[in-house]
Amino acid sequence: MSCPLLSLQNVSKVYANGTVALEGVNLTLHPGEFVSLVGPSGCGKSTVLRLVAGLGEVSRGSLDWHNREQERQLAFVFQDAALMPWASVLDNVHLPLKLKGKRLRPSRANLQEAINLVDLQGFEQSYPRELSGGMKMRVSIARALVTKPTFMLMDEPFGALDEMTRGRLNDDVLNLWAQKHWTVLFVTHNIYEAVYLSTRVVVMAARPGRIVDDIPINQPHPRTDEFRTSSDFNHYCREVLTALSHSETGSPA
Amino acid sequence: MVSQKSAQDSPNRSPDKLESRSEAHEVKAATWAGRKRQSKSSWKPSADWIAPVTVGIVAIILWDLGVRISGVEPYLLPGPGLVLTTLVQEFPSLFPSLLITLKITVAAFLAAVTSGLLIAILFTQSKWIERSFFPYAVILQTTPIVAIAPLIIIWLQNNTFLALVVCAWIVAFFPIVSNTTLGLNSADHSLRNLFQLYGASRWQTLLYLRLPSALPYFLGGLRISGGLALIGAVVAEFVAGTGGKRSGIAYQILMSSYNLQIPRMFAALLLTTLLGVGIFVGMTVLSDRLLSKWHESAIKREN
Ligand SMILES: Nc1ncnc2c1ncn2[C@@H]1O[C@H](COP(=O)(O)OP(=O)(O)OP(=O)(O)O)[C@@H](O)[C@H]1O
Ligand SMILES: [Mg+2]
């Protein structure tokens, strides 16, 4: 494979209150990968994402970017849509550009493209409270798109959505990933979602947060409903599930 | 909304074909509950007025009857009719005083809003500043204004107006500081991270994130502070008045009570109260206007 985009070596994270959120995490990401992190609640998945995004310091170990340029091209989709309630959809999507000093008018076409990509045309002037949960999430994704990122960090973006919307958005993300040549680090609770989307599923365990398994999903993209119902899919899911239950019973000392 | 209505018209035909009877019942019950709530909410604006106005009218009638039946002397308790006629008679002498009080209140209020906002912003720029100065804001707030008003009036002897404004400002500024500080610090955590991620400057974070987040809190502070500015002004005028200094409406209340012109005192009191109510209503309207688009407190949700 090509040279890595980013590697975490023996990374530990201890929060100010003494919580050991991560211990000895090794993870390497290559350009173009779609990596899902799965694991029980509180095992440090969000912490990994936050460290990668630079929202917090590594306590021990090292986090190295192969190319600093890439670091500036990342976008983060938070678990809650994190929209500004006082701003319209358009203004929310405009935010990253506004913070870089770009005015609304000249970037209008760019914003519209992002809004169209997530299928929200016609809602530009709506306020977040007028949108459903899934629509808010899509605004959040559109906001991530406008900076033309190459590296996407997504923290349980579809955790609160129903199965139908989740499926649709999964396909949307996969399309964008293929179209825009993204690298994606994706956190989810949902094993099926992880297997369906990813080129690799990384399984984590809690107390202390660590990686217990790394399962490549060697299946071609684009993925279809056929894959969802195939025996291969079942096989992968079972493998992830086994790794998860091992991690919960804490068999590795 | 439309579908709900049609379901009410023919409750047996629910819009979705439901399998089980119990489910259908539940839907029916839900629509009925919804209808009840709906009709209540559509009456709400008038209920907002009718209930308190009724209470007021009943109280005034009782007051009138009480005064008539007991035969209490007007210099102890005048009836509502006498207060009203006095108000009309004395209006030319009372109204200019009311304007003076209004001026003091507005000046103190504006001073409280600007200083409170600036101090709150300063507090949120550094934990150290907040820790060092917040206790003194509290001390200023908890010191009884009646106790320090004489001092301030003596210090600012040749400018009574300014002295009164300072007193009212002391009373009015704390709610703005404490509310706005709370608001500036309560910006959503994920949004803060987002701003950090996109390399927002301190100034941008303040302008685009912290200040809008603080707006509802700030407006809550305004509502309290508007009333307090008036109270501060009135208290300071009383103190100044006992020292023989002429000022606004409170001075008139004081003089009327000295001269046993109790109906006039009541009339002046009524004017002051109306001013206070006016300030509160004004602030509420302003706050609803500013928040109408996005904040829960100002939105009429259809659930
Ligand atoms: N700011 C913080 N300060 C102290 N401890 C924290 C902080 N953030 C997270 N933790 C702790 O670190 C551990 C990992 O948290 P993290 O949010 O990374 O878990 P997670 O895997 O994302 O969980 P979930 O699936 O529930 O979102 C938890 O035990 C949590 O209590
Ligand atoms: Mg998390």
Coordinates of C-alpha atoms and ligand atoms in Angstrom, one line a residue:
Chain A
M1 CA 0.0 0.0 0.0
S2 CA 1.0 3.6 -0.4
C3 CA 2.6 5.5 2.5
P4 CA 0.4 6.1 5.4
L5 CA -1.6 9.3 6.0
L6 CA -1.4 9.2 9.7
S7 CA -0.2 6.8 12.4
L8 CA -0.8 6.6 16.1
Q9 CA 2.0 4.8 18.0
N10 CA 1.4 3.6 21.5
V11 CA -0.9 6.4 22.1
S12 CA -2.3 6.9 25.6
K13 CA -4.7 9.5 26.8
V14 CA -5.3 10.4 30.4
Y15 CA -7.9 13.1 31.0
A16 CA -7.3 15.8 33.6
N17 CA -9.6 14.0 36.1
G18 CA -7.4 10.9 35.9
T19 CA -9.6 8.8 33.6
V20 CA -7.4 6.6 31.4
A21 CA -9.4 6.9 28.2
L22 CA -6.8 5.2 25.9
E23 CA -3.8 3.0 26.5
G24 CA -1.2 1.9 24.0
V25 CA -3.3 2.4 20.9
N26 CA -1.6 1.7 17.6
L27 CA -3.5 2.6 14.4
T28 CA -2.3 3.5 10.9
L29 CA -4.5 5.1 8.3
H30 CA -3.7 5.0 4.6
P31 CA -5.2 7.4 2.1
G32 CA -8.4 6.2 0.6
E33 CA -9.3 3.9 3.5
F34 CA -12.7 3.7 5.1
V35 CA -12.0 2.7 8.7
S36 CA -14.8 2.1 11.2
L37 CA -14.2 2.1 15.0
V38 CA -16.6 0.0 16.9
G39 CA -16.6 -0.8 20.6
P40 CA -18.7 -0.5 23.8
S41 CA -19.7 2.8 25.1
G42 CA -16.9 4.7 26.9
C43 CA -14.1 2.7 25.2
G44 CA -12.5 5.9 23.8
K45 CA -13.8 6.0 20.2
S46 CA -14.6 9.7 20.4
T47 CA -11.3 10.3 22.2
V48 CA -9.4 8.8 19.2
L49 CA -11.3 11.1 16.8
R50 CA -10.7 14.1 19.0
L51 CA -6.9 13.4 19.2
V52 CA -6.7 12.9 15.5
A53 CA -8.5 16.2 14.9
G54 CA -6.1 18.0 17.3
L55 CA -8.8 18.7 19.9
G56 CA -6.7 17.7 22.8
E57 CA -3.1 16.5 23.4
V58 CA -1.8 13.0 23.4
S59 CA -0.6 12.0 26.9
R60 CA 1.9 9.4 25.9
G61 CA 3.0 8.0 22.6
S62 CA 2.9 9.8 19.3
L63 CA 0.5 10.9 16.6
D64 CA 2.3 11.5 13.3
W65 CA 1.0 12.9 10.1
H66 CA 2.8 11.8 7.0
N67 CA 1.9 15.1 5.3
R68 CA 1.0 18.1 7.4
E69 CA -1.1 19.4 4.5
Q70 CA -3.6 16.6 5.0
E71 CA -4.1 17.6 8.6
R72 CA -5.6 20.9 7.5
Q73 CA -7.9 19.2 5.1
L74 CA -9.9 17.3 7.7
A75 CA -13.5 17.8 8.6
F76 CA -15.3 16.5 11.7
V77 CA -19.0 15.5 11.8
F78 CA -20.1 15.5 15.5
Q79 CA -22.4 13.0 17.0
D80 CA -25.0 15.7 17.7
A81 CA -25.4 17.7 14.6
A82 CA -23.9 20.7 16.4
L83 CA -25.7 23.4 14.4
M84 CA -26.1 27.0 15.5
P85 CA -29.8 27.3 16.3
W86 CA -29.8 31.0 15.6
A87 CA -28.6 30.6 12.0
S88 CA -30.3 29.4 8.9
V89 CA -29.2 26.2 7.1
L90 CA -27.3 28.4 4.6
D91 CA -25.5 30.3 7.3
N92 CA -24.7 27.1 9.2
V93 CA -23.2 25.6 6.1
H94 CA -21.3 28.8 5.4
L95 CA -19.7 28.8 8.8
P96 CA -16.3 27.1 8.0
L97 CA -15.8 29.5 5.0
K98 CA -16.9 32.5 7.1
L99 CA -14.2 31.6 9.7
K100 CA -11.7 31.7 6.9
G101 CA -12.8 35.2 5.9
K102 CA -14.9 34.2 2.9
R103 CA -18.1 36.1 2.4
L104 CA -21.5 34.5 1.7
R105 CA -22.0 36.0 -1.8
P106 CA -18.9 34.8 -3.6
S107 CA -19.1 31.3 -2.0
R108 CA -22.8 30.9 -2.7
A109 CA -22.3 28.4 -5.5
N110 CA -20.0 26.3 -3.4
L111 CA -22.5 26.3 -0.6
Q112 CA -25.4 25.4 -2.9
E113 CA -23.4 22.5 -4.3
A114 CA -22.9 21.1 -0.8
I115 CA -26.5 21.6 0.1
N116 CA -27.6 19.8 -3.1
L117 CA -25.3 17.0 -2.4
V118 CA -27.1 16.2 0.8
D119 CA -30.5 16.7 -0.9
L120 CA -31.6 19.8 1.1
Q121 CA -32.3 22.2 -1.7
G122 CA -35.3 24.4 -0.7
F123 CA -34.4 24.4 3.0
E124 CA -31.6 27.0 2.7
Q125 CA -33.5 29.6 4.8
S126 CA -35.0 27.1 7.3
Y127 CA -33.8 27.1 10.9
P128 CA -32.4 24.0 12.6
R129 CA -35.5 23.7 14.8
E130 CA -37.7 23.3 11.7
L131 CA -35.7 20.3 10.5
S132 CA -36.0 16.6 11.4
G133 CA -33.0 14.8 13.1
G134 CA -31.9 13.3 9.8
M135 CA -32.0 16.6 8.0
K136 CA -30.0 18.3 10.7
M137 CA -27.4 15.5 10.3
R138 CA -27.3 16.2 6.6
V139 CA -26.8 19.9 7.2
S140 CA -23.9 19.0 9.4
I141 CA -22.4 16.8 6.6
A142 CA -23.0 19.6 4.1
R143 CA -21.1 22.0 6.4
A144 CA -18.2 19.5 6.5
L145 CA -18.2 19.3 2.7
V146 CA -17.7 23.0 1.9
T147 CA -14.1 23.1 2.9
K148 CA -13.5 20.3 0.3
P149 CA -11.9 18.0 2.9
T150 CA -9.9 14.9 2.0
F151 CA -10.1 13.4 5.4
M152 CA -13.4 12.9 7.1
L153 CA -13.9 12.2 10.8
M154 CA -17.4 11.1 11.7
D155 CA -18.5 10.4 15.2
E156 CA -21.6 8.2 15.2
P157 CA -23.2 10.5 12.6
F158 CA -26.2 8.3 12.2
G159 CA -26.6 7.0 15.7
A160 CA -30.0 8.6 16.3
L161 CA -31.6 7.9 13.0
D162 CA -34.1 5.3 11.8
E163 CA -33.0 2.3 9.7
M164 CA -34.3 3.7 6.4
T165 CA -32.6 7.1 6.7
R166 CA -29.5 5.5 8.0
G167 CA -29.3 3.3 5.0
R168 CA -29.8 6.1 2.6
L169 CA -27.2 8.3 4.3
N170 CA -24.8 5.4 4.4
D171 CA -25.0 5.1 0.6
D172 CA -24.6 8.9 0.3
V173 CA -21.4 8.8 2.4
L174 CA -20.0 5.9 0.4
N175 CA -20.7 7.7 -2.9
L176 CA -19.0 10.8 -1.6
W177 CA -16.1 8.8 -0.4
A178 CA -15.6 7.2 -3.8
Q179 CA -16.3 10.5 -5.7
K180 CA -14.1 12.8 -3.7
H181 CA -11.4 10.2 -2.8
W182 CA -11.8 10.7 0.9
T183 CA -10.2 8.9 3.7
V184 CA -12.8 8.3 6.4
L185 CA -12.5 7.4 10.1
F186 CA -16.0 6.5 11.2
V187 CA -17.3 5.7 14.7
T188 CA -20.4 3.6 15.1
H189 CA -22.2 1.4 17.5
N190 CA -23.7 -0.5 14.7
I191 CA -21.8 -3.6 13.5
Y192 CA -23.8 -4.0 10.3
E193 CA -23.2 -0.4 9.4
A194 CA -19.5 -0.8 10.1
V195 CA -19.2 -3.9 7.9
Y196 CA -21.3 -2.5 5.1
L197 CA -19.3 0.7 4.8
S198 CA -15.7 0.0 5.6
T199 CA -12.6 -1.3 4.1
R200 CA -11.5 -2.1 7.6
V201 CA -13.2 -2.5 11.0
V202 CA -11.2 -1.7 14.1
V203 CA -12.6 -3.2 17.3
M204 CA -12.0 -1.5 20.6
A205 CA -12.4 -2.5 24.2
A206 CA -12.9 -0.5 27.3
R207 CA -11.1 0.2 30.6
P208 CA -8.6 1.1 29.5
G209 CA -9.6 1.9 25.9
R210 CA -7.5 -0.1 23.5
I211 CA -7.7 -1.8 20.1
V212 CA -8.3 -5.5 20.3
D213 CA -8.9 -6.4 16.7
D214 CA -8.5 -5.1 13.2
I215 CA -10.7 -6.8 10.5
P216 CA -10.2 -6.0 6.9
I217 CA -13.4 -6.2 4.8
N218 CA -12.1 -7.4 1.4
Q219 CA -15.1 -6.7 -0.7
P220 CA -15.4 -4.5 -3.7
H221 CA -17.1 -1.1 -3.7
P222 CA -19.6 0.2 -4.6
R223 CA -21.5 -1.9 -2.1
T224 CA -25.1 -2.9 -2.8
D225 CA -28.0 -4.5 -1.0
E226 CA -26.8 -7.8 -2.4
F227 CA -23.8 -7.5 -0.2
R228 CA -26.0 -6.8 2.8
T229 CA -27.7 -10.1 2.3
S230 CA -24.7 -12.2 1.3
S231 CA -23.2 -14.9 3.4
D232 CA -19.9 -13.0 3.3
F233 CA -21.6 -10.1 5.0
N234 CA -22.9 -12.4 7.7
H235 CA -19.5 -13.9 8.1
Y236 CA -17.8 -10.5 8.6
C237 CA -20.5 -9.4 11.1
R238 CA -20.0 -12.5 13.1
E239 CA -16.3 -12.0 13.2
V240 CA -16.7 -8.4 14.5
L241 CA -19.3 -9.6 17.0
T242 CA -17.0 -12.3 18.3
A243 CA -14.1 -9.8 18.7
L244 CA -16.5 -7.4 20.5
S245 CA -17.8 -10.0 22.9
H246 CA -14.3 -11.2 23.7
S247 CA -13.4 -7.6 24.5
E248 CA -16.3 -7.3 26.8
T249 CA -15.6 -10.4 28.8
G250 CA -12.1 -9.1 28.9
S251 CA -10.3 -12.3 27.9
P252 CA -7.1 -10.6 26.9
A253 CA -5.3 -9.9 30.2
Chain B
M1 CA -52.8 19.9 11.1
V2 CA -55.2 19.4 8.3
S3 CA -55.1 15.7 8.6
Q4 CA -55.7 16.0 12.3
K5 CA -58.8 18.0 11.7
S6 CA -60.3 15.6 9.3
A7 CA -59.6 12.8 11.8
Q8 CA -61.7 14.7 14.3
D9 CA -64.5 15.2 11.9
S10 CA -64.8 11.5 11.3
P11 CA -63.0 9.8 14.1
N12 CA -63.7 6.3 12.9
R13 CA -61.8 6.8 9.7
S14 CA -58.2 7.3 10.7
P15 CA -55.8 8.4 8.0
D16 CA -53.6 5.3 8.2
K17 CA -55.3 2.0 8.0
L18 CA -54.6 0.5 11.3
E19 CA -54.7 -3.2 12.0
S20 CA -55.7 -3.5 15.7
R21 CA -58.6 -1.9 17.4
S22 CA -56.7 -0.8 20.5
E23 CA -54.2 1.0 18.3
A24 CA -57.0 2.8 16.6
H25 CA -58.4 3.8 20.0
E26 CA -55.0 5.1 21.0
V27 CA -54.9 7.2 17.9
K28 CA -58.3 8.6 18.6
A29 CA -57.4 9.4 22.1
A30 CA -54.3 11.1 21.0
T31 CA -56.2 13.2 18.4
W32 CA -58.6 14.3 21.0
A33 CA -55.9 15.2 23.5
G34 CA -54.3 17.1 20.6
R35 CA -57.5 18.9 19.9
K36 CA -58.0 19.9 23.4
R37 CA -54.5 21.2 23.7
Q38 CA -54.9 23.0 20.4
S39 CA -58.1 24.7 21.3
K40 CA -56.6 25.8 24.6
S41 CA -53.6 27.2 22.9
S42 CA -55.7 29.2 20.4
W43 CA -57.5 30.8 23.3
K44 CA -54.3 31.4 25.1
P45 CA -53.6 35.0 24.0
S46 CA -57.0 36.2 25.4
A47 CA -56.7 34.1 28.5
D48 CA -53.4 35.8 29.1
W49 CA -55.3 39.0 29.4
I50 CA -58.7 38.0 30.7
A51 CA -57.6 36.2 33.9
P52 CA -55.3 38.9 35.3
V53 CA -57.7 41.8 34.3
T54 CA -60.5 40.0 36.0
V55 CA -58.4 39.6 39.2
G56 CA -57.6 43.3 39.0
I57 CA -61.2 44.4 38.5
V58 CA -62.4 42.3 41.4
A59 CA -59.6 43.6 43.6
I60 CA -60.5 47.2 42.8
I61 CA -64.2 46.6 43.5
L62 CA -63.4 45.0 46.8
W63 CA -61.1 47.9 47.6
D64 CA -63.9 50.4 46.7
L65 CA -66.5 48.5 48.7
G66 CA -64.1 48.1 51.7
V67 CA -63.4 51.8 51.8
R68 CA -67.1 52.7 51.5
I69 CA -68.4 50.2 54.1
S70 CA -65.7 50.7 56.7
G71 CA -65.8 54.5 56.2
V72 CA -62.0 54.7 56.5
E73 CA -60.7 58.3 56.2
P74 CA -59.2 59.2 52.8
Y75 CA -55.9 60.3 54.5
L76 CA -55.5 56.7 55.6
L77 CA -56.8 54.8 52.6
P78 CA -58.4 56.6 49.7
G79 CA -60.8 54.7 47.4
P80 CA -59.9 53.9 43.8
G81 CA -62.2 56.6 42.4
L82 CA -60.5 59.3 44.5
V83 CA -57.0 58.1 43.5
L84 CA -58.0 58.3 39.8
T85 CA -59.5 61.8 40.0
T86 CA -56.5 63.0 42.0
L87 CA -54.3 61.5 39.3
V88 CA -56.1 63.5 36.6
Q89 CA -56.0 66.7 38.7
E90 CA -52.4 66.4 39.7
F91 CA -51.2 65.0 36.4
P92 CA -49.5 68.3 35.3
S93 CA -47.4 68.4 38.5
L94 CA -46.7 64.6 38.6
F95 CA -45.9 63.9 35.0
P96 CA -42.7 66.0 34.8
S97 CA -41.5 64.3 37.9
L98 CA -42.2 60.9 36.3
L99 CA -40.2 62.0 33.3
I100 CA -37.2 62.8 35.5
T101 CA -37.4 59.4 37.1
L102 CA -37.7 57.8 33.7
K103 CA -34.6 59.7 32.6
I104 CA -32.7 58.5 35.6
T105 CA -33.9 54.9 35.0
V106 CA -33.1 54.9 31.3
A107 CA -29.6 56.4 31.9
A108 CA -28.9 53.9 34.6
F109 CA -30.3 51.0 32.6
L110 CA -28.2 51.9 29.5
A111 CA -25.1 52.3 31.7
A112 CA -25.9 48.9 33.3
V113 CA -26.4 47.2 29.9
T114 CA -23.2 48.5 28.4
S115 CA -21.0 48.1 31.4
G116 CA -22.6 44.7 32.3
L117 CA -22.0 43.4 28.8
L118 CA -18.4 44.6 28.6
I119 CA -17.6 43.3 32.1
A120 CA -19.1 39.9 31.2
I121 CA -17.1 39.7 28.0
L122 CA -14.0 40.6 29.9
F123 CA -14.8 37.9 32.5
T124 CA -15.0 35.2 29.8
Q125 CA -11.7 36.2 28.2
S126 CA -9.8 35.0 31.2
K127 CA -10.7 32.8 34.2
W128 CA -8.3 34.9 36.3
I129 CA -10.1 38.1 35.6
E130 CA -13.4 36.5 36.4
R131 CA -12.1 34.9 39.6
S132 CA -10.5 38.2 40.7
F133 CA -13.4 40.5 40.0
F134 CA -16.6 38.5 40.3
P135 CA -16.7 38.6 44.1
Y136 CA -16.6 42.4 44.0
A137 CA -19.6 42.4 41.6
V138 CA -21.4 40.3 44.1
I139 CA -20.4 42.6 47.0
L140 CA -21.6 45.6 45.1
Q141 CA -24.9 43.7 44.5
T142 CA -25.5 42.6 48.1
T143 CA -24.6 45.9 49.7
P144 CA -28.0 47.5 50.5
I145 CA -28.4 50.5 48.2
V146 CA -30.2 52.5 50.9
A147 CA -27.1 52.3 53.0
I148 CA -24.7 53.6 50.4
A149 CA -27.0 56.0 48.6
P150 CA -26.4 58.8 51.1
L151 CA -22.7 58.5 50.6
I152 CA -22.9 58.6 46.8
I153 CA -25.2 61.6 47.0
I154 CA -22.8 63.4 49.3
W155 CA -19.8 62.5 47.1
L156 CA -21.6 63.8 44.0
Q157 CA -23.1 66.7 45.8
N158 CA -23.2 69.1 42.9
N159 CA -24.8 66.6 40.5
T160 CA -27.9 65.0 42.0
F161 CA -28.9 63.5 38.7
L162 CA -25.6 61.7 38.3
A163 CA -25.7 60.5 41.9
L164 CA -29.1 59.0 41.4
V165 CA -28.1 57.4 38.1
V166 CA -25.0 55.8 39.9
C167 CA -27.3 54.4 42.6
A168 CA -29.7 52.9 40.1
W169 CA -26.8 51.6 38.1
I170 CA -25.4 49.7 41.0
V171 CA -28.7 47.9 41.5
A172 CA -29.3 47.2 37.9
F173 CA -26.0 46.0 36.5
F174 CA -25.5 42.8 38.4
P175 CA -28.2 40.7 36.7
I176 CA -26.7 41.7 33.3
V177 CA -23.2 40.7 34.3
S178 CA -24.1 37.4 35.9
N179 CA -26.6 36.3 33.2
T180 CA -24.4 37.3 30.3
T181 CA -21.4 35.6 31.8
L182 CA -23.4 32.5 32.3
G183 CA -24.6 32.7 28.7
L184 CA -21.2 33.4 27.2
N185 CA -19.9 30.3 29.0
S186 CA -22.7 28.0 28.0
A187 CA -21.9 27.8 24.3
D188 CA -22.4 24.3 23.0
H189 CA -19.3 22.1 23.5
S190 CA -19.4 20.5 20.0
L191 CA -19.8 23.9 18.4
R192 CA -16.8 25.2 20.4
N193 CA -14.8 22.3 19.1
L194 CA -16.0 23.0 15.6
F195 CA -14.8 26.6 15.9
Q196 CA -11.4 25.4 17.2
L197 CA -11.1 22.9 14.4
Y198 CA -11.6 25.6 11.7
G199 CA -9.1 27.8 13.4
A200 CA -11.5 30.5 14.5
S201 CA -9.9 33.4 16.3
R202 CA -10.9 34.5 19.8
W203 CA -12.7 37.4 18.2
Q204 CA -14.6 35.2 15.8
T205 CA -15.6 32.8 18.5
L206 CA -16.9 35.6 20.6
L207 CA -18.8 37.2 17.7
Y208 CA -20.2 34.2 16.0
L209 CA -20.6 31.7 18.8
R210 CA -20.4 33.1 22.4
L211 CA -22.5 36.2 21.9
P212 CA -25.3 34.6 20.0
S213 CA -25.4 31.8 22.6
A214 CA -25.5 34.4 25.4
L215 CA -28.4 36.4 23.8
P216 CA -31.3 34.6 25.6
Y217 CA -29.5 34.9 28.9
F218 CA -28.6 38.5 28.3
L219 CA -32.2 39.3 27.4
G220 CA -33.4 37.5 30.6
G221 CA -30.9 39.8 32.4
L222 CA -32.4 42.9 30.7
R223 CA -35.9 42.0 31.9
I224 CA -34.8 41.8 35.5
S225 CA -32.4 44.8 35.2
G226 CA -35.0 47.1 33.7
G227 CA -37.3 46.8 36.7
L228 CA -34.3 47.0 39.1
A229 CA -33.1 50.2 37.5
L230 CA -36.5 51.8 38.3
I231 CA -36.4 50.5 41.9
G232 CA -32.9 51.8 42.3
A233 CA -33.9 55.2 41.0
V234 CA -36.9 55.3 43.3
V235 CA -34.9 54.3 46.4
A236 CA -32.2 56.8 45.6
E237 CA -34.7 59.5 45.1
F238 CA -36.2 58.7 48.5
V239 CA -32.8 59.0 50.1
A240 CA -32.1 62.2 48.3
G241 CA -35.6 63.5 49.1
T242 CA -35.1 63.0 52.8
G243 CA -32.0 65.1 52.4
G244 CA -34.1 67.8 50.9
K245 CA -33.0 67.3 47.3
R246 CA -35.8 67.6 44.6
S247 CA -35.9 64.9 42.0
G248 CA -38.5 62.7 40.3
I249 CA -41.7 60.8 41.2
A250 CA -40.4 59.3 44.4
Y251 CA -39.7 62.8 45.7
Q252 CA -43.4 63.5 45.0
I253 CA -44.5 60.4 46.9
L254 CA -42.3 61.4 49.8
M255 CA -43.6 65.0 49.8
S256 CA -47.3 63.9 49.5
S257 CA -46.9 61.6 52.5
Y258 CA -45.2 64.4 54.5
N259 CA -48.2 66.6 53.7
L260 CA -50.7 63.9 54.3
Q261 CA -51.9 64.2 50.7
I262 CA -52.5 60.5 50.7
P263 CA -54.6 60.3 47.5
R264 CA -51.8 62.2 45.7
M265 CA -49.3 59.8 47.0
F266 CA -51.4 56.9 45.7
A267 CA -51.7 58.6 42.3
A268 CA -47.9 59.0 42.2
L269 CA -47.4 55.4 43.2
L270 CA -49.8 54.3 40.5
L271 CA -47.8 56.2 37.9
T272 CA -44.5 54.6 39.1
T273 CA -46.1 51.1 39.0
L274 CA -47.4 51.7 35.5
L275 CA -43.9 52.8 34.4
G276 CA -42.4 49.6 35.9
V277 CA -45.0 47.5 34.1
G278 CA -44.3 49.4 30.9
I279 CA -40.6 48.7 31.1
F280 CA -41.2 45.0 31.7
V281 CA -43.6 44.7 28.8
G282 CA -41.2 46.6 26.6
M283 CA -38.3 44.2 27.5
T284 CA -40.5 41.2 27.0
V285 CA -41.6 42.3 23.5
L286 CA -38.0 43.1 22.6
S287 CA -36.8 39.7 23.8
D288 CA -39.5 37.8 21.9
R289 CA -38.7 39.8 18.8
L290 CA -35.0 39.0 18.9
L291 CA -35.5 35.4 19.7
S292 CA -38.6 34.7 17.7
K293 CA -36.8 32.7 15.0
W294 CA -34.8 30.3 17.0
H295 CA -35.1 30.2 20.8
E296 CA -37.5 27.8 22.6
S297 CA -38.7 30.5 25.0
A298 CA -40.1 32.5 22.1
I299 CA -41.3 29.8 19.8
K300 CA -44.9 28.6 19.7
R301 CA -44.2 24.9 19.0
E302 CA -46.8 22.7 17.5
N303 CA -45.1 19.7 19.1
Ligands
LIG1 N1 -13.4 15.6 28.8 C1 -13.3 14.5 29.5 N2 -12.8 14.5 30.8 C2 -12.7 13.4 31.5 N3 -13.0 12.2 31.1 C3 -13.5 12.0 29.8 C4 -13.7 13.2 29.0 N4 -14.1 12.8 27.8 C5 -14.3 11.4 27.9 N5 -13.9 11.0 29.1 C6 -13.8 9.6 29.5 O1 -13.0 8.9 28.6 C7 -13.6 7.6 28.3 C8 -13.8 7.5 26.9 O2 -14.7 8.4 26.4 P1 -15.2 8.6 24.9 O3 -16.1 9.7 24.8 O4 -14.0 8.6 24.0 O5 -16.0 7.2 24.7 P2 -16.7 6.6 23.4 O6 -16.1 5.4 23.1 O7 -16.8 7.7 22.4 O8 -18.2 6.4 24.1 P3 -19.6 6.5 23.4 O9 -19.7 5.3 22.4 O10 -20.5 6.4 24.5 O11 -19.6 7.8 22.7 C9 -14.9 7.5 29.1 O12 -14.7 6.8 30.3 C10 -15.2 9.0 29.5 O13 -15.8 9.0 30.8
MG2 MG -18.5 8.9 21.6

